[in-house]
Every structure is written in C-alpha cells, then in structure tokens.
Coordinates of C-alpha atoms and ligand atoms in Angstrom, one line a residue:
M248 CA 59.8 68.9 45.0
R249 CA 59.9 66.1 47.5
T250 CA 57.4 64.8 49.2
V251 CA 56.3 65.1 52.8
N252 CA 57.6 61.7 53.7
E253 CA 61.0 62.3 51.9
E254 CA 61.4 65.3 53.7
A255 CA 60.9 63.6 57.1
H256 CA 63.5 61.3 56.5
L257 CA 65.9 64.4 55.6
K258 CA 65.6 66.0 58.8
P259 CA 63.6 65.9 62.1
A260 CA 60.2 67.4 61.7
I261 CA 60.6 69.6 64.6
Q262 CA 64.1 71.1 65.8
F263 CA 63.9 70.5 69.5
D264 CA 66.3 72.0 71.9
N265 CA 65.2 71.1 75.6
S266 CA 66.3 73.3 78.1
Y267 CA 63.5 72.4 80.7
A268 CA 64.4 69.0 80.4
R269 CA 68.1 69.9 81.3
L270 CA 67.2 71.0 84.6
P271 CA 67.4 68.7 87.8
G272 CA 65.0 65.9 88.2
A273 CA 63.1 67.5 90.9
F274 CA 61.5 70.0 88.5
Y275 CA 59.4 67.3 86.4
A276 CA 58.5 63.9 85.7
L277 CA 59.6 62.3 82.4
Q278 CA 56.2 61.3 81.0
K279 CA 55.0 60.0 77.6
P280 CA 51.7 61.0 76.3
T281 CA 49.3 58.2 76.4
P282 CA 48.1 57.4 72.9
V283 CA 44.4 57.9 71.8
A284 CA 42.0 55.5 69.9
K285 CA 41.5 57.4 66.8
P286 CA 42.8 61.0 66.3
E287 CA 41.4 63.1 63.9
L288 CA 42.7 66.5 62.8
I289 CA 40.4 69.5 64.0
R290 CA 42.6 72.3 62.7
I291 CA 46.1 73.2 62.6
N292 CA 47.7 76.6 62.8
E293 CA 49.8 77.4 59.8
G294 CA 51.1 80.8 60.7
L295 CA 52.3 79.5 64.2
A296 CA 53.7 76.5 62.6
E297 CA 55.7 78.5 60.5
L298 CA 57.1 80.8 63.2
L299 CA 58.3 77.6 65.0
G300 CA 59.9 76.2 61.7
I301 CA 57.6 73.2 61.5
D302 CA 56.3 72.5 58.2
A303 CA 52.4 73.0 58.3
Q304 CA 51.9 70.5 55.4
W305 CA 53.4 67.9 57.7
L306 CA 52.0 68.9 60.9
A307 CA 48.3 68.4 59.2
S308 CA 49.8 64.8 57.5
E309 CA 48.9 61.4 59.1
Q310 CA 52.2 61.8 61.3
G311 CA 51.9 65.4 62.4
V312 CA 48.4 64.4 63.7
Q313 CA 50.0 61.2 65.4
M314 CA 52.2 63.5 67.2
V315 CA 49.6 66.2 68.2
A316 CA 47.3 63.2 69.4
G317 CA 50.3 61.9 71.7
N318 CA 50.4 58.8 69.7
S319 CA 54.0 58.9 68.2
I320 CA 57.0 61.0 69.8
P321 CA 58.7 62.7 67.4
E322 CA 62.5 62.5 67.3
G323 CA 64.4 64.9 69.8
A324 CA 61.3 65.5 72.1
E325 CA 61.9 64.6 75.8
P326 CA 58.4 64.4 77.0
L327 CA 57.7 65.6 80.6
S328 CA 55.1 66.7 83.1
A329 CA 56.3 69.7 85.0
A330 CA 56.2 70.2 89.1
Y331 CA 54.3 73.1 90.4
A332 CA 52.1 74.1 93.2
G333 CA 49.7 77.0 93.7
H334 CA 47.0 79.0 95.4
Q335 CA 43.9 78.0 94.0
F336 CA 40.8 80.8 95.2
G337 CA 43.5 82.0 97.9
G338 CA 43.8 78.4 99.2
W339 CA 47.3 76.5 99.4
N340 CA 47.7 73.5 97.4
P341 CA 51.6 72.2 97.7
Q342 CA 51.1 69.7 94.7
L343 CA 49.5 70.4 91.6
G344 CA 51.6 69.9 88.5
D345 CA 50.7 69.2 84.8
G346 CA 48.1 66.4 85.6
R347 CA 47.2 66.3 82.2
A348 CA 49.6 68.0 80.0
V349 CA 52.9 66.6 78.9
L350 CA 55.6 68.8 77.4
L351 CA 57.1 67.5 74.2
G352 CA 60.2 70.0 74.2
E353 CA 61.1 73.5 73.1
V354 CA 61.9 75.1 69.7
I355 CA 63.8 78.3 68.9
G356 CA 61.3 80.0 66.8
R357 CA 62.1 82.2 63.5
D358 CA 62.0 85.1 65.8
S359 CA 64.7 83.6 67.5
L360 CA 62.7 83.1 70.7
R361 CA 62.3 79.9 72.6
Y362 CA 58.8 78.2 72.7
D363 CA 57.3 75.3 74.4
I364 CA 55.5 72.6 72.7
Q365 CA 53.1 70.9 74.6
L366 CA 50.3 68.5 74.6
K367 CA 47.1 69.2 76.7
G368 CA 44.8 66.4 77.5
A369 CA 47.5 63.9 76.9
G370 CA 47.0 61.5 79.5
R371 CA 47.6 60.6 83.0
T372 CA 50.9 61.9 84.7
P373 CA 52.1 61.6 88.4
W374 CA 50.3 64.5 89.1
S375 CA 46.9 63.4 88.0
R376 CA 45.8 62.7 91.4
G377 CA 41.9 61.6 90.6
G378 CA 41.9 63.0 87.2
D379 CA 41.9 61.1 83.8
G380 CA 44.3 63.3 82.4
R381 CA 42.1 64.1 79.2
S382 CA 40.3 67.1 77.9
P383 CA 36.6 67.1 76.5
L384 CA 36.4 68.8 73.1
G385 CA 34.8 71.8 74.2
P386 CA 37.5 73.2 76.5
V387 CA 39.9 72.4 73.5
L388 CA 37.7 74.7 71.2
R389 CA 37.4 77.1 73.6
E390 CA 41.2 77.6 74.3
Y391 CA 42.0 77.4 70.6
V392 CA 39.5 80.0 69.7
V393 CA 40.2 82.2 72.4
S394 CA 43.9 82.2 72.8
E395 CA 44.2 83.0 69.1
A396 CA 41.7 85.8 69.5
M397 CA 44.0 87.3 72.2
H398 CA 46.7 86.8 70.2
S399 CA 45.4 88.9 67.4
L400 CA 44.5 91.5 69.9
R401 CA 48.0 92.0 70.7
I402 CA 47.6 90.4 74.0
P403 CA 50.5 88.0 75.2
T404 CA 49.1 84.8 75.6
S405 CA 49.8 81.2 75.0
R406 CA 49.0 79.8 71.6
S407 CA 47.2 77.0 69.8
L408 CA 49.4 75.2 67.4
A409 CA 46.7 72.0 66.3
A410 CA 43.6 70.5 67.9
V411 CA 43.0 67.0 67.3
S412 CA 39.7 64.9 68.2
S413 CA 40.8 61.7 69.9
G414 CA 37.7 59.4 68.7
E415 CA 37.7 58.6 72.9
Q416 CA 34.9 59.6 75.1
V417 CA 35.7 61.4 78.6
Y418 CA 33.2 60.9 81.5
R419 CA 32.6 64.3 83.1
E420 CA 28.6 65.3 84.3
E421 CA 27.9 63.7 81.2
V422 CA 29.8 61.8 78.5
L423 CA 31.8 63.8 76.0
P424 CA 34.2 63.4 73.1
G425 CA 37.9 63.7 73.8
A426 CA 40.4 65.9 72.1
V427 CA 44.1 66.9 72.7
L428 CA 45.2 70.6 72.3
C429 CA 49.1 71.1 71.1
R430 CA 50.0 74.3 73.2
V431 CA 52.6 76.8 72.6
A432 CA 54.0 79.3 75.0
R433 CA 57.2 81.2 75.5
S434 CA 57.2 78.9 78.5
H435 CA 55.1 77.3 81.4
I436 CA 56.7 78.3 84.4
R437 CA 54.0 79.7 86.7
I438 CA 54.1 81.6 90.2
G439 CA 53.2 78.2 91.6
T440 CA 56.7 76.7 90.2
F441 CA 58.2 78.8 92.4
Q442 CA 56.0 78.2 95.2
Y443 CA 56.8 74.5 94.8
F444 CA 60.1 74.9 95.6
A445 CA 59.5 77.6 98.1
A446 CA 57.3 75.2 100.2
R447 CA 60.0 72.5 100.3
K448 CA 62.9 74.8 101.0
D449 CA 64.7 73.6 98.3
T450 CA 66.8 76.6 97.9
D451 CA 69.0 75.2 95.3
S452 CA 66.2 74.6 93.1
L453 CA 64.7 78.0 93.4
E454 CA 68.1 79.4 92.5
R455 CA 68.4 77.2 89.3
L456 CA 64.9 78.2 88.5
T457 CA 65.5 82.0 88.8
Q458 CA 68.6 81.7 86.7
H459 CA 66.4 79.7 84.1
V460 CA 63.8 82.1 84.1
I461 CA 66.2 85.1 83.7
N462 CA 68.1 83.4 80.8
R463 CA 65.0 82.5 79.2
H464 CA 62.7 85.7 79.7
Y465 CA 64.6 88.6 81.1
P466 CA 68.3 88.0 79.8
E467 CA 69.0 91.7 80.3
L468 CA 68.9 90.9 84.2
A469 CA 71.8 88.4 84.3
G470 CA 74.4 91.1 85.9
S471 CA 71.7 92.4 88.3
D472 CA 73.0 93.2 91.9
S473 CA 70.2 90.8 93.2
P474 CA 68.8 88.9 90.3
A475 CA 66.1 87.8 92.1
L476 CA 64.7 91.0 93.2
A477 CA 65.1 92.4 89.8
L478 CA 63.2 89.1 88.3
L479 CA 60.2 90.2 90.6
Q480 CA 60.3 93.7 89.4
A481 CA 60.3 92.4 85.7
A482 CA 57.5 90.0 86.6
I483 CA 55.6 92.9 88.1
D484 CA 56.1 95.0 85.1
R485 CA 54.9 92.2 82.7
Q486 CA 52.0 91.5 84.7
V487 CA 50.8 95.2 84.8
S488 CA 51.1 94.9 81.1
L489 CA 49.1 92.3 80.7
V490 CA 46.3 92.6 83.2
T491 CA 46.0 96.5 81.7
K492 CA 45.5 94.5 78.4
W493 CA 42.7 92.3 79.6
Q494 CA 40.9 95.2 81.4
M495 CA 40.9 97.4 77.7
V496 CA 39.0 94.4 75.8
G497 CA 36.8 93.3 78.8
F498 CA 38.4 90.0 79.2
I499 CA 37.8 88.3 82.4
H500 CA 40.2 85.2 83.0
G501 CA 38.3 83.6 85.7
V502 CA 40.5 81.5 87.6
M503 CA 43.7 83.6 88.3
N504 CA 45.3 81.3 90.4
T505 CA 49.0 81.4 91.1
D506 CA 49.5 78.3 89.2
N507 CA 47.7 80.1 86.3
M508 CA 50.2 82.7 86.2
L509 CA 53.0 82.9 84.1
L510 CA 56.4 84.4 84.6
S511 CA 56.7 85.1 80.4
G512 CA 53.9 87.5 81.3
E513 CA 51.7 85.4 78.7
T514 CA 47.8 84.8 79.5
I515 CA 47.4 80.8 80.2
D516 CA 44.5 78.6 81.0
Y517 CA 41.2 79.3 79.1
G518 CA 39.0 77.8 81.5
P519 CA 36.2 79.6 82.6
C520 CA 37.1 82.9 80.7
A521 CA 34.8 85.1 79.2
F522 CA 34.5 88.6 77.6
L523 CA 32.2 91.3 78.8
D524 CA 29.2 91.8 76.7
D525 CA 27.4 94.6 78.5
Y526 CA 30.0 96.6 80.8
Q527 CA 29.8 95.7 84.6
A528 CA 32.5 96.2 86.7
D529 CA 31.7 93.3 89.0
K530 CA 30.8 90.7 86.5
V531 CA 31.9 87.3 87.2
F532 CA 31.2 84.0 84.8
S533 CA 33.0 81.4 86.4
S534 CA 30.7 78.9 87.9
I535 CA 33.0 77.8 90.4
D536 CA 34.0 81.5 91.5
S537 CA 31.0 81.7 94.0
G538 CA 32.8 84.4 96.1
G539 CA 33.5 86.6 92.6
R540 CA 37.3 86.6 93.8
Y541 CA 38.2 87.0 90.0
A542 CA 35.6 89.3 89.0
Y543 CA 36.7 91.5 86.1
Q544 CA 37.3 94.8 88.6
N545 CA 39.2 92.3 90.8
Q546 CA 41.9 91.3 88.6
P547 CA 44.6 93.8 88.9
G548 CA 44.3 93.3 92.8
I549 CA 44.6 89.7 92.5
A550 CA 47.5 90.1 90.1
H551 CA 49.4 92.0 93.0
W552 CA 48.3 89.3 95.4
N553 CA 49.9 86.5 93.2
L554 CA 53.1 88.7 92.9
M555 CA 53.3 88.8 96.9
Q556 CA 53.2 85.1 96.8
L557 CA 55.9 85.2 94.4
A558 CA 57.9 87.7 96.1
Q559 CA 57.5 85.6 99.3
C560 CA 59.0 82.8 97.4
L561 CA 62.1 84.6 96.1
L562 CA 62.8 86.4 99.6
S563 CA 65.2 83.7 100.6
L564 CA 67.5 84.5 97.5
I565 CA 66.9 88.0 97.9
R566 CA 68.4 87.9 101.2
Q567 CA 71.8 86.6 100.2
H568 CA 72.3 90.0 98.5
F569 CA 71.3 92.4 101.4
D570 CA 73.4 93.1 104.4
S571 CA 70.5 92.2 106.8
D572 CA 66.9 90.3 106.8
D573 CA 65.5 93.7 107.4
A574 CA 66.9 95.6 104.6
A575 CA 66.1 92.6 102.2
V576 CA 62.4 92.6 103.4
E577 CA 62.1 96.6 103.0
A578 CA 63.8 96.3 99.4
T579 CA 61.1 93.5 98.5
Q580 CA 58.3 95.5 100.0
S581 CA 58.8 98.6 98.3
V582 CA 59.0 96.7 95.0
L583 CA 55.6 95.1 95.6
D584 CA 54.2 98.3 96.9
A585 CA 54.8 100.0 93.4
F586 CA 52.4 97.9 91.7
P587 CA 49.2 100.0 92.2
A588 CA 50.9 103.0 90.8
L589 CA 52.4 101.0 88.0
Y590 CA 49.0 99.5 87.2
S591 CA 47.2 103.0 87.1
N592 CA 49.7 104.6 85.1
E593 CA 49.6 101.9 82.5
Y594 CA 45.8 101.8 82.7
Q595 CA 45.8 105.6 81.5
R596 CA 48.2 105.3 78.9
L597 CA 46.3 102.6 77.3
A598 CA 42.8 104.2 78.1
N599 CA 44.3 107.2 76.6
L600 CA 44.7 105.0 73.2
K601 CA 41.3 103.7 73.3
F602 CA 39.7 107.4 74.2
G603 CA 41.8 109.0 71.4
F604 CA 43.8 111.4 73.9
A605 CA 47.3 112.3 73.0
E606 CA 48.1 112.5 76.6
S607 CA 46.5 112.8 79.8
L608 CA 44.9 116.3 81.0
A609 CA 43.3 117.1 84.1
G610 CA 39.6 116.0 84.2
D611 CA 40.1 113.0 82.3
D612 CA 40.2 110.8 85.1
E613 CA 36.6 111.9 85.6
L614 CA 35.7 111.7 81.7
V615 CA 36.5 108.0 81.8
K616 CA 34.5 107.1 84.9
D617 CA 31.5 108.8 83.9
W618 CA 31.8 106.7 80.7
F619 CA 32.0 103.6 82.4
E620 CA 29.1 104.7 84.9
L621 CA 27.0 105.3 81.8
L622 CA 27.7 102.0 79.8
A623 CA 26.7 100.4 83.2
A624 CA 23.6 102.4 83.7
H625 CA 22.2 101.6 80.2
S626 CA 23.7 98.2 80.0
L627 CA 25.8 99.3 76.9
D628 CA 28.1 96.7 74.9
F629 CA 31.6 97.2 75.9
T630 CA 33.2 96.2 72.8
L631 CA 30.8 98.2 70.6
S632 CA 30.7 101.2 72.7
F633 CA 34.4 102.0 71.9
R634 CA 34.5 101.0 68.3
R635 CA 31.6 103.1 67.9
L636 CA 33.6 105.8 70.0
Y637 CA 36.3 105.5 67.6
E638 CA 34.0 105.9 64.5
L639 CA 33.0 109.2 66.0
A640 CA 36.7 110.1 65.6
E641 CA 36.7 109.4 62.2
P642 CA 33.8 111.2 60.4
T643 CA 34.7 110.4 56.7
L644 CA 34.4 106.5 57.7
A645 CA 32.7 104.9 54.7
A646 CA 29.3 103.6 55.6
D647 CA 30.4 99.9 54.8
H648 CA 33.3 100.3 57.5
S649 CA 30.8 101.6 60.2
I650 CA 28.9 99.5 62.9
V651 CA 26.2 101.8 63.4
H652 CA 23.6 99.5 62.0
L653 CA 24.4 97.6 64.7
F654 CA 25.1 100.1 67.6
E655 CA 24.3 103.5 68.1
F656 CA 24.7 105.4 71.4
P657 CA 21.4 106.1 73.1
E658 CA 20.2 109.6 73.5
T659 CA 21.2 109.9 77.2
M660 CA 25.0 109.6 76.3
T661 CA 24.9 112.8 74.0
P662 CA 26.0 115.0 76.9
W663 CA 28.8 112.9 77.6
L664 CA 30.1 112.6 73.8
Q665 CA 29.8 116.4 73.6
R666 CA 32.4 116.3 76.7
W667 CA 34.4 113.8 74.9
R668 CA 34.4 115.7 71.4
K669 CA 35.6 118.7 73.2
R670 CA 38.3 116.8 75.1
F671 CA 39.4 115.1 71.8
D672 CA 39.4 118.4 69.8
A673 CA 41.7 120.0 72.3
D674 CA 44.8 117.7 71.5
S675 CA 46.5 118.0 68.1
D676 CA 46.9 115.5 65.0
P677 CA 43.2 114.2 65.4
S678 CA 43.6 111.8 62.3
A679 CA 46.7 109.9 63.7
R680 CA 44.7 109.6 67.1
A681 CA 41.5 108.0 65.2
A682 CA 44.0 105.6 63.7
T683 CA 45.5 104.8 66.9
M684 CA 42.0 104.5 68.4
R685 CA 41.1 101.9 65.6
T686 CA 43.8 99.7 66.5
N687 CA 43.0 99.7 70.2
N688 CA 39.2 99.6 69.9
P689 CA 38.6 96.0 68.3
A690 CA 35.2 95.6 66.5
L691 CA 35.2 91.9 67.1
I692 CA 35.7 89.7 70.2
A693 CA 35.2 86.1 70.9
R694 CA 31.7 86.6 72.2
N695 CA 30.8 84.0 74.6
H696 CA 27.6 82.9 73.2
L697 CA 29.2 82.2 69.6
V698 CA 32.1 80.6 71.7
E699 CA 29.5 78.3 73.5
Q700 CA 27.6 77.6 70.2
A701 CA 30.4 76.7 68.1
I702 CA 31.7 74.3 70.9
N703 CA 27.9 72.8 71.1
E704 CA 27.7 72.3 67.3
A705 CA 31.1 70.6 67.2
T706 CA 30.5 68.3 70.2
E707 CA 26.7 67.3 69.2
T708 CA 26.9 67.1 65.3
Q709 CA 30.7 67.2 64.5
N710 CA 30.0 70.4 62.9
Y711 CA 33.0 72.6 63.0
G712 CA 31.8 75.4 60.5
L713 CA 31.3 78.1 63.2
F714 CA 34.3 77.3 65.0
N715 CA 36.4 77.5 61.9
Q716 CA 34.7 80.7 60.8
L717 CA 35.2 82.3 64.5
V718 CA 39.0 81.3 64.5
D719 CA 39.2 83.0 60.8
A720 CA 37.4 86.1 61.7
L721 CA 39.1 86.9 64.9
Q722 CA 42.6 87.2 63.2
T723 CA 41.6 90.8 62.2
P724 CA 39.6 91.8 65.2
F725 CA 40.6 95.7 64.3
D726 CA 39.2 95.6 60.8
Y727 CA 35.5 95.8 60.0
Q728 CA 33.9 95.5 56.7
R729 CA 30.3 94.8 56.5
N730 CA 30.4 92.6 53.4
S731 CA 33.0 90.4 54.6
L732 CA 31.6 89.5 58.0
P733 CA 28.1 88.6 59.2
D734 CA 26.4 90.7 61.6
R735 CA 25.9 87.9 63.7
L736 CA 29.6 87.6 64.4
L737 CA 29.7 91.2 65.5
R738 CA 26.7 91.7 67.3
P739 CA 25.9 91.3 71.3
P740 CA 24.1 88.3 72.2
L741 CA 20.2 88.4 72.0
A742 CA 18.4 88.2 75.2
E743 CA 17.8 84.3 74.9
E744 CA 21.6 83.8 73.7
V745 CA 23.4 85.6 76.8
V746 CA 25.9 83.3 78.5
R747 CA 25.8 83.9 82.2
R748 CA 28.0 80.9 83.5
T749 CA 31.1 79.4 82.3
F750 CA 32.6 76.0 83.5
C751 CA 36.2 75.0 83.9
G752 CA 35.5 71.6 81.9
T753 CA 38.5 70.0 83.5
Ligands
LIG293 P1 43.4 74.1 85.7 O1 42.3 74.1 86.3 O2 43.4 73.7 84.3 O3 44.4 75.4 86.2 O4 44.0 72.9 86.7 C1 44.5 72.6 88.0 C2 45.1 71.5 88.2 O5 44.2 70.1 88.2 C3 46.4 71.2 87.4 O6 47.3 70.5 87.9 C4 45.8 70.1 86.4 O7 46.9 69.4 85.5 C5 44.9 69.4 87.3 N1 43.6 68.8 86.2 C6 43.0 69.4 85.6 N2 42.1 68.6 84.7 C7 42.6 67.5 85.1 C8 42.2 66.2 84.4 N3 41.4 65.8 83.4 N4 43.3 65.0 84.8 C9 44.2 65.2 85.5 N5 44.4 66.5 85.9 C10 43.8 67.6 85.9
LIG294 MG1 45.8 75.8 85.3

C-alpha cells in the first residue's frame, strides 16, 4: 500500500472543475484564504469526503488540515469570493458578498453532482466591510452539528466536510478561539446573487447567471420557452419542498434573508437557527429578530416574499420571451401566486406521512389544527409528541425501542388520540403507514441546549466530547434504541437548560 504522501504525488488530492471561476470577473473577486497561526483538526466528515472523491485519510493528514485552514491551496483550486447583495430583515443591501468565505473550487461527486468546496472563516475579502473575515469556534461547531443533522433528516442542506481550530483569537463581545469550517454545497448561488446584478441593471450578467443556474441545478429546463420563467417556477418548487420540510421537524432558520436562500434549494446559514422544543407557532430564538419576522410560522410567507424578489430580478429576462410587458408581468405574477397552494399541498402531503394517513380526507385539517393547539396549550415537546404518536401506531414496538419512559401524552390528550386512532384505522395497510411514520418522526434532533453545551465545553475547555457525540448520534435520527443512546440526548431541556436566545455569532 502506498503512503498518503506518495499518493499525493501521483494525482491531486482533489479533482477540481471550477465552473464559477469560468464566469466573468464581475461575479467574484479572486481571493486566497489568509493562513491561520496554528491549525488543528477538530473533525472530518469521512462519508462526505468519500462522496466527493477525497481520501479521508489525506483530509485528516497534515496536508488536509493545512488546506482546510486556508494555509495551503490545493492544486487545481481557483480561490474566489463571490459577489452578492440581499434583503436583510427586509432592508435592502446592494453589496454583501462573501466577507469571510472563500470558494476553493468545485468537484464532481461520485453521485455525478457538482459540489462547491468553500472555506468559511478564511480571512478578509473585498466584501468584508468592517469585519475580520474570521469565525469564532462556536458558530463553526453549530454549523457542523446542525447541517449534518439536517442532512440525516433528509433535508437539503449545505454540508460540513471538516472543521479546524485556527490557534488564533477572534474579538467579538468577548475574546474567543477561532476556527474554519470547510463547507460543501451544490452551489452557493443565492437570490442575493441575482439581486446584485439586477440592482446594477447588468442584464448580460443576469443572463449568464440564469444559464449557469439552469445548467447546474435545473438542466431539464434548458429548452424552455422562457428559461427565466421556468427557473422561477423551479426555484419556487424547491423552496416549497425545503420550507415544508423545515416545518415538519420544527426547524427555525432564524435569518431568512435573500442572501441566505440558495437557488439549489438547500438550507444555508446556520447562524441563529434553532429547533422547537415545546411547540409554539410564533416562536423566535434569534437575538436580532426583535420583530419576529422569521418566527416559525412566518417561514413560508418569508420564502414567498424572497421568491418575489427573485421574480423581480428575472423580469427583464422573462420580458424577452413575451409580446408585451403586461403579458410578461401577468405570467410571472401567476407563477408567484401559485406559491400558497403549492405550499399547502406539500404541507398536507408531508403531514400525512407524520400522522400516518394514506391520503387526505375531509376533517383532517381540523384534526391537525387541534393537535397543534393541544401541543401549544400543554407546552408539549414537538419532536417527542410526534415520535410518541408514531409509537402508538406500532403496538408491537419493543420496550427498548420506545421513548415512553421519557415522554407520554397527558390525560387531556386522550380524546384527541381517540379521534386520531379512528382516523388512522380508516386507511388500509397500517403497518406500512407505521413504518412511514417512523422515518418521518425523528426521535432525535439537534437540541438547542445540547448544541450550546457542546459549544461551551469546546470553547472553554477544548473538550469536544459532546460535540462528537452529538454529530455521531444525529446521523441516525429515526432509529432509537434505549441502550445505545443516553436519555440526555433525547429528552427536552430541563427548565434551567432551556435556550431562549440564539446569536448570529458572526
Ligand atoms: P451572514 O449573517 O452570515 O449571512 O452574513 C451577512 C454578511 O456579513 C455576508 O456578506 C458575510 O460575508 C458578512 N460577514 C459576516 N461575518 C463576517 C466577518 N466576521 N467578517 C467579514 N464579513 C462578515
Ligand atoms: Mg449568510
């Protein structure tokens, strides 16, 4: 067997193919990462490395760690920071851009899909404004844990390939250890990327960007009558699919600005995100979301609003394929207006999987509404309520696969549970539906208090034990076996553990 070093001489460690770097210069600034003082590996993601054709052993080696830290540029990389704009909390910002991120390049994965490999916290760029281009350790760990947890929940998301500590301090309200995250996504093209060019009336770049996104994410649209309109429709479909999935696991993104919404339909930016513990429709965690703009129940409406901004950008291209401006506007509007119906259809479809219904019947809306009202009224845990409901659909479930020692419905839920049972029995094939419920009602989510505790232990005492335990356990959120998982990872927070506020941590 060859050693890692010998292998490195034979072929580049990463087979880059950089399509974004081939776009015109207006799309980015060429920007190398700024080296850090003393990089040390925190964790690598072996499964993801394998998907990307990167040798995990190499990635964990000195050379790999140097790359993740930004201290060495791998062969074939063309580092750049992308330009974008965006609406932040509804307020327009014409120039944001990668202020602390550098795209090393792209690879074609073993699944034949193209992936960006980006370093976050890689130093200042032309878009840094007043920022230092760095990231504290906490946000890196949060993004690693939560993005990988989302992936295991089958929710499209950017992923975490590796994290390293930098050996440097970053200065926020306090002095914190620094870190770099190696992030992977199908692309980092945002609604804000379109807004950047639209605001500059740069139609040529908009056209190039539209083509690039279609080639990359929606190749089936290439021959459309109006590619831009088809792209809008496709982006709407993917956001509907994404946000309904968030709602189903009680995920609150927390900062749904237009620069944080990807055309690929993946979740990005794990800043102030959090999962619901007890169910509350108007729940907000983010310390900077004082108006509750990005509250749990507002997420679909905000997605719609963001897509309107995308539509606005695409309108000049859509016009080219219509006889009149009015006709173009009307067609665009009708695509946008379909959002609420698409959303509620998809919501209902996914809710059926969680409640164990084969198809929608009259009266289901009422049943679902009452469920959530009861959860809210009794401050019941969102995740464990659904998981326990699944267990009720599977009466032969072995005791050591049940969460009943941690959660049981209160007496007051009995009438509702009887209604649900009757409804459940009305469909055929109960065991198939129970199996579906199991894989749609996770036992395990990335609980806010555990993520916070893992971050605190790593930050204060360099203890990564809980961080690693969480990342490992969250890979199989739908399996529960009492002996293989401490109750602590499963149960809701105790009163003194509840996290009420999350912070962007930029
Ligand atoms: P975010 O809150 O991560 O969506 O970031 C919003 C904008 O602020 C983006 O343009 C980021 O690149 C930029 N930004 C965030 N943190 C920093 C930092 N530490 N240094 C420079 N730019 C930053
Ligand atoms: Mg962002």
